[in-house]
Short mmCIF file of C-alpha atoms in Angstrom, two decimals:
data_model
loop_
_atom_site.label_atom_id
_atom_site.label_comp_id
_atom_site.label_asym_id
_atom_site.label_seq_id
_atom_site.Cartn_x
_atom_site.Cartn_y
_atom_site.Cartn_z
CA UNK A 28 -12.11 10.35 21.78
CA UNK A 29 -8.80 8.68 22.70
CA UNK A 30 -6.71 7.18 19.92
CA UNK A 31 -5.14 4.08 19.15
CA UNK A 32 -2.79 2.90 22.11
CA UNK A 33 -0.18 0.53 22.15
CA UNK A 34 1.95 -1.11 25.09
CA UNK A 35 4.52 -1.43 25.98
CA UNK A 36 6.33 1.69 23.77
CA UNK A 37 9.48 -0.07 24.20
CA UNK A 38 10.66 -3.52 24.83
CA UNK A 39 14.01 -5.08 25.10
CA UNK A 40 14.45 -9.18 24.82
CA UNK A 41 17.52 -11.25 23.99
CA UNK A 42 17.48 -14.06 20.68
CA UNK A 43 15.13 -16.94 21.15
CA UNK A 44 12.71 -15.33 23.14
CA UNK A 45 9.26 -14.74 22.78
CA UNK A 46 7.36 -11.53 23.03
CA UNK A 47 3.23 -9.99 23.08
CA UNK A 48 2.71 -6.62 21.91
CA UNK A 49 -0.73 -4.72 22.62
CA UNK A 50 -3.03 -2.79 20.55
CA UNK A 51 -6.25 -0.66 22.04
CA UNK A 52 -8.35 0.18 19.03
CA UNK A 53 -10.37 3.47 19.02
CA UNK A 54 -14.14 2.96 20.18
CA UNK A 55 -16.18 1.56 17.85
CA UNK A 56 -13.68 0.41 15.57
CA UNK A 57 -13.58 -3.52 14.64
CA UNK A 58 -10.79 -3.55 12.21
CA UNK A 59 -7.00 -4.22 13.63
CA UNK A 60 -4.08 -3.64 11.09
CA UNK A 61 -0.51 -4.27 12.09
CA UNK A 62 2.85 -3.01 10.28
CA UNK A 63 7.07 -3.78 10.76
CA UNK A 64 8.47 -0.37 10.04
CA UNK A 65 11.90 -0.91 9.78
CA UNK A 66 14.84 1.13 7.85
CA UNK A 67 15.64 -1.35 5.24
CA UNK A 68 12.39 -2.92 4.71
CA UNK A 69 9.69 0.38 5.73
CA UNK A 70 6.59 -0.30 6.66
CA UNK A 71 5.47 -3.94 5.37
CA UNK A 72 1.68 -5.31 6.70
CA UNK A 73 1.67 -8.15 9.31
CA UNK A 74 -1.89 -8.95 9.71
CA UNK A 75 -5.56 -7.67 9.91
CA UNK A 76 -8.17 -9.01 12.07
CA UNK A 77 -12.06 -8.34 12.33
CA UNK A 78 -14.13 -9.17 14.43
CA UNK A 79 -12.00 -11.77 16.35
CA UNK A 80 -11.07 -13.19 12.52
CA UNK A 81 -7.73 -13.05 11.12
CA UNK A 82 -8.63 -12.02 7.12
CA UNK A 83 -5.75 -10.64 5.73
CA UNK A 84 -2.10 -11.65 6.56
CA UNK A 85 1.15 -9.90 5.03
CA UNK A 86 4.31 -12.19 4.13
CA UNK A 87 5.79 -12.86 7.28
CA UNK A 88 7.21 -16.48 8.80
CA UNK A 89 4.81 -18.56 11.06
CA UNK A 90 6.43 -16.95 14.23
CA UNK A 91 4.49 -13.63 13.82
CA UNK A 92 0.59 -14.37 15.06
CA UNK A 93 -1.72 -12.49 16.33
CA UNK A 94 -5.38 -12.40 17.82
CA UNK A 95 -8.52 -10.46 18.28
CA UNK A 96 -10.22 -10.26 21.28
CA UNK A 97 -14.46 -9.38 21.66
CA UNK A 98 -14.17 -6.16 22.87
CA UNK A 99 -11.51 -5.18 19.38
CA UNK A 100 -8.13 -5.28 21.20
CA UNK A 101 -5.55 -7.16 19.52
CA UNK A 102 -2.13 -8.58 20.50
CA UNK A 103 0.59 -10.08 18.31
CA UNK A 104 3.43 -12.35 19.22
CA UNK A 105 6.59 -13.35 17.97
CA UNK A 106 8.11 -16.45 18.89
CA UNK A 107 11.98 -17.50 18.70
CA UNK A 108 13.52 -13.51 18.19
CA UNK A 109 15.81 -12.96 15.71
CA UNK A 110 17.86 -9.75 15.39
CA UNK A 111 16.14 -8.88 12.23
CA UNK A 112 13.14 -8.58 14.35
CA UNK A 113 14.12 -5.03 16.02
CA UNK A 114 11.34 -2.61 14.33
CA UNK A 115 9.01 -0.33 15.16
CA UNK A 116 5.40 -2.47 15.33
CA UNK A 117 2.97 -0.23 14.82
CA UNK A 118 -0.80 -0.88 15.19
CA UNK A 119 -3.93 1.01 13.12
CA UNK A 120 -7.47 0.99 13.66
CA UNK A 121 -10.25 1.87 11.19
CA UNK A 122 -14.49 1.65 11.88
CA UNK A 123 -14.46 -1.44 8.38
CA UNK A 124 -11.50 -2.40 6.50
CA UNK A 125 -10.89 -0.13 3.84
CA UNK A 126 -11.58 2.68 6.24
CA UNK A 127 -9.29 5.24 7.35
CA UNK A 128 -6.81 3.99 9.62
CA UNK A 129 -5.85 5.51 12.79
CA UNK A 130 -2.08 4.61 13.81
CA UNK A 131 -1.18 4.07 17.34
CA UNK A 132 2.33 5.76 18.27
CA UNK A 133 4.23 2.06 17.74
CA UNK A 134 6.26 -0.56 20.51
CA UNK A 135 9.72 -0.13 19.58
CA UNK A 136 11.50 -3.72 19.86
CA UNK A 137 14.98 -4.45 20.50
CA UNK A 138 16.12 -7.41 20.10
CA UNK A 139 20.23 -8.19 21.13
CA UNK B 19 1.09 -7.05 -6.80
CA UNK B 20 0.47 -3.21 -5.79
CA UNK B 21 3.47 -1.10 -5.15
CA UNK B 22 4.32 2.45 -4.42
CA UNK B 23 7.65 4.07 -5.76
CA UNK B 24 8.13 7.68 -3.97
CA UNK B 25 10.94 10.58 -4.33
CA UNK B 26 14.42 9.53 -2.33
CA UNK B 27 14.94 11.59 0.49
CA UNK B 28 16.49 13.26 2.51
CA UNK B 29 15.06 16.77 1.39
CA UNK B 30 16.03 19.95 2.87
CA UNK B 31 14.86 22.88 2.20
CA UNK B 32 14.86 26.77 3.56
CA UNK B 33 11.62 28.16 5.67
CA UNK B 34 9.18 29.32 3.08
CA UNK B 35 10.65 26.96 0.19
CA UNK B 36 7.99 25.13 -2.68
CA UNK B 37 7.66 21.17 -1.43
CA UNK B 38 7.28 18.67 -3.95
CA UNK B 39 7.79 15.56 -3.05
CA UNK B 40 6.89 12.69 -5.85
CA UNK B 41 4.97 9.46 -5.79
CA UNK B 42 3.35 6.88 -8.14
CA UNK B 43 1.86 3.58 -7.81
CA UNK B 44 0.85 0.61 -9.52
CA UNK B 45 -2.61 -1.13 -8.63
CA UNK B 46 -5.11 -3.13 -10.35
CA UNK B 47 -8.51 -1.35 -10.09
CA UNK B 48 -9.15 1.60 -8.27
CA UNK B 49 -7.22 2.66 -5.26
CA UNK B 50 -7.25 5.32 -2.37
CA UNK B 51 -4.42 6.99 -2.03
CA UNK B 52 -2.95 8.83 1.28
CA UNK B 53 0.05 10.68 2.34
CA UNK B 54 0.50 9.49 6.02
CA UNK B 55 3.54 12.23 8.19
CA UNK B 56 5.59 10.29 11.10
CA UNK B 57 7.31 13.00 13.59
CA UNK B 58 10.59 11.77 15.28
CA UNK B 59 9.28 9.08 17.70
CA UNK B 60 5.77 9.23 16.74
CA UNK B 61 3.61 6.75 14.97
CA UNK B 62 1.68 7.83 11.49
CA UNK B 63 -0.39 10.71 11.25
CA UNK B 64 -2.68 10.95 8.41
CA UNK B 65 -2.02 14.14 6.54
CA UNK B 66 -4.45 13.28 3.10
CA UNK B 67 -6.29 11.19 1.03
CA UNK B 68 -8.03 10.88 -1.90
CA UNK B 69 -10.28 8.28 -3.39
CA UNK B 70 -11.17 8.83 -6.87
CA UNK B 71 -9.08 9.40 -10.22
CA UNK B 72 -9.19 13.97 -10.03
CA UNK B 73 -9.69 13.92 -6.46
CA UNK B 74 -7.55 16.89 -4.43
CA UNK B 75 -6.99 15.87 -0.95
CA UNK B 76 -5.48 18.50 1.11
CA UNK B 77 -4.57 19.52 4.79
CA UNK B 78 -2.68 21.76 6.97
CA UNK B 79 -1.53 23.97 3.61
CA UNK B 80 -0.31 20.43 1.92
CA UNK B 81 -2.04 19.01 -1.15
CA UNK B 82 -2.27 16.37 -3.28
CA UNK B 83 -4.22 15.12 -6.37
CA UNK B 84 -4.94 11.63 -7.72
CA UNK B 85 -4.26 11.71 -11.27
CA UNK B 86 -5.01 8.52 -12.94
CA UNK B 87 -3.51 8.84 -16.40
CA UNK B 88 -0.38 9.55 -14.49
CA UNK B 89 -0.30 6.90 -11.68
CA UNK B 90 0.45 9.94 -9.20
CA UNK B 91 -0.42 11.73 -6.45
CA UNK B 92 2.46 14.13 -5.63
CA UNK B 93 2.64 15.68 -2.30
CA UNK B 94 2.95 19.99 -2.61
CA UNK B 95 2.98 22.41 0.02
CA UNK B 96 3.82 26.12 -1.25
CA UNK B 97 5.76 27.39 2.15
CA UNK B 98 6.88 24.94 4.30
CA UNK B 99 7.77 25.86 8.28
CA UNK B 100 10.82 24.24 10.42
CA UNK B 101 7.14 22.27 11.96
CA UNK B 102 7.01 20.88 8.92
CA UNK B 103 10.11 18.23 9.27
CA UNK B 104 9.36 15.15 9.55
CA UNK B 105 9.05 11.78 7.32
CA UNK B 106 6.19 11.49 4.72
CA UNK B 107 4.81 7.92 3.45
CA UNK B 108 3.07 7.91 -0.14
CA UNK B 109 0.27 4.86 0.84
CA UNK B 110 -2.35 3.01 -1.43
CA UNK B 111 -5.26 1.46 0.05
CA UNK B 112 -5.76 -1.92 -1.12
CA UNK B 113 -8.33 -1.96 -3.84
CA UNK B 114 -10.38 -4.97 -3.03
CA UNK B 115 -12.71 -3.77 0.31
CA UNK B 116 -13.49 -5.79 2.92
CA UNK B 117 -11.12 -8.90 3.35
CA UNK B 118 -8.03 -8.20 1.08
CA UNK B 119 -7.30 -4.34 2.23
CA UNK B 120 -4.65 -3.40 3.66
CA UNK B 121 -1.75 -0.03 3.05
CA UNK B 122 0.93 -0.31 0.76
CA UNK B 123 3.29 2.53 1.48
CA UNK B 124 6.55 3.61 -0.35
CA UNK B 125 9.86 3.61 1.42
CA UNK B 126 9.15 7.26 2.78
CA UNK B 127 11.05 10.95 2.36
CA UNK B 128 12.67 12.72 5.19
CA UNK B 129 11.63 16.31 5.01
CA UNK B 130 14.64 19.22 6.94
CA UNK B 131 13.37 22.60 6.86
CA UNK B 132 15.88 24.64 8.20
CA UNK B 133 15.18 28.86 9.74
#
């Protein structure tokens, strides 16, 4: 069964810009987590979506978003870089929420 | 809020060396609790979990139980191997279900075991 896969696994973009990460879910799983990893902060949660519905959502300014699609894939995007945003995004996906979550091997963003 | 407060790294220890490598939590209710391992470059691996107050969860020679009266779940391994380095993440599963859940991980402990 092929895990959790993420694209691009790195990306480079200047201030201001905008940028869409992707997230393949394992088959059969609905439920989309995202997480910042980043050395001062760690790992802090973004967002959840299931089943195309946004339910949960971590405490992070208006410029982080994200979607659901029908067949589970997600993609987030953040609007109007800041330096601050360079982290590691990482992506899980469980069967439910509260499930075991299956991490995806991250997009590392740059952002200069 | 939940929260999870683990053992300040870095830790290095010889080939064949005892691991412990602390963690406790705060949560309202009942929590899971995990031990997740990132390798350089990698994303999270789960290594363990537990879901009940007593619960052992244990992997790959590395164990952990979920004591309740403590607020811990303390990660032990009784011979580590130079395969073993890497950076471990203390997690609690949010205890709500269904729309509120998400991890809450601690700042993580990078593990050197040196030949």
């Amino acid at each position: 069964k092929a895990g959790v896969t993420q694209t691009p696994r790195y990306l480079i973009k200047t201030r201001g810009q905008q940028v869409t990460l992707s997230c393949s879910p394992i088959s059969g799983h609905r439920s989309v987590s995202w997480y910042q990893q980043t050395p001062g902060q760690g790992l802090q949660f973004l967002f959840e979506y299931f089943s195309e519905t946004q339910r949960n959502k971590g405490n992070f300014p208006g410029r982080f978003s994200g979607r659901q699609f029908s067949n589970s894939r997600s993609e987030m995007n953040v609007s109007t870089l800041e330096l601050g945003d360079s982290a590691l995004y990482l992506c899980a996906s469980s069967r439910y929420a509260g499930h075991e979550q299956f991490f995806g091997p991250g997009t590392r963003l740059t952002v200069l | 809020g939940n929260s999870v407060t683990q053992m300040e790294g870095p830790v290095t220890l010889s080939e064949e060396a005892f691991l412990t490598i602390n963690c406790t939590y705060t949560a309202t209710g009942y929590p899971s609790l995990f031990w997740y391992v990132q390798y350089p470059g990698e994303g999270l691996q789960l290594l363990l979990k537990a879901t009940k107050a007593d619960d052992k969860g244990s992997n790959k020679g590395f164990e952990a139980t979920y004591r309740k009266e403590t607020t811990s779940f303390h990660l032990e391994k009784g011979s580590v191997q130079v395969s073993d380095s890497a950076v471990y993440f203390c997690a609690l599963g949010g205890t709500g279900g269904g729309s509120n859940y998400k991890l809450t991980f601690g700042k993580g402990t990078l593990l050197t075991v040196n030949p």
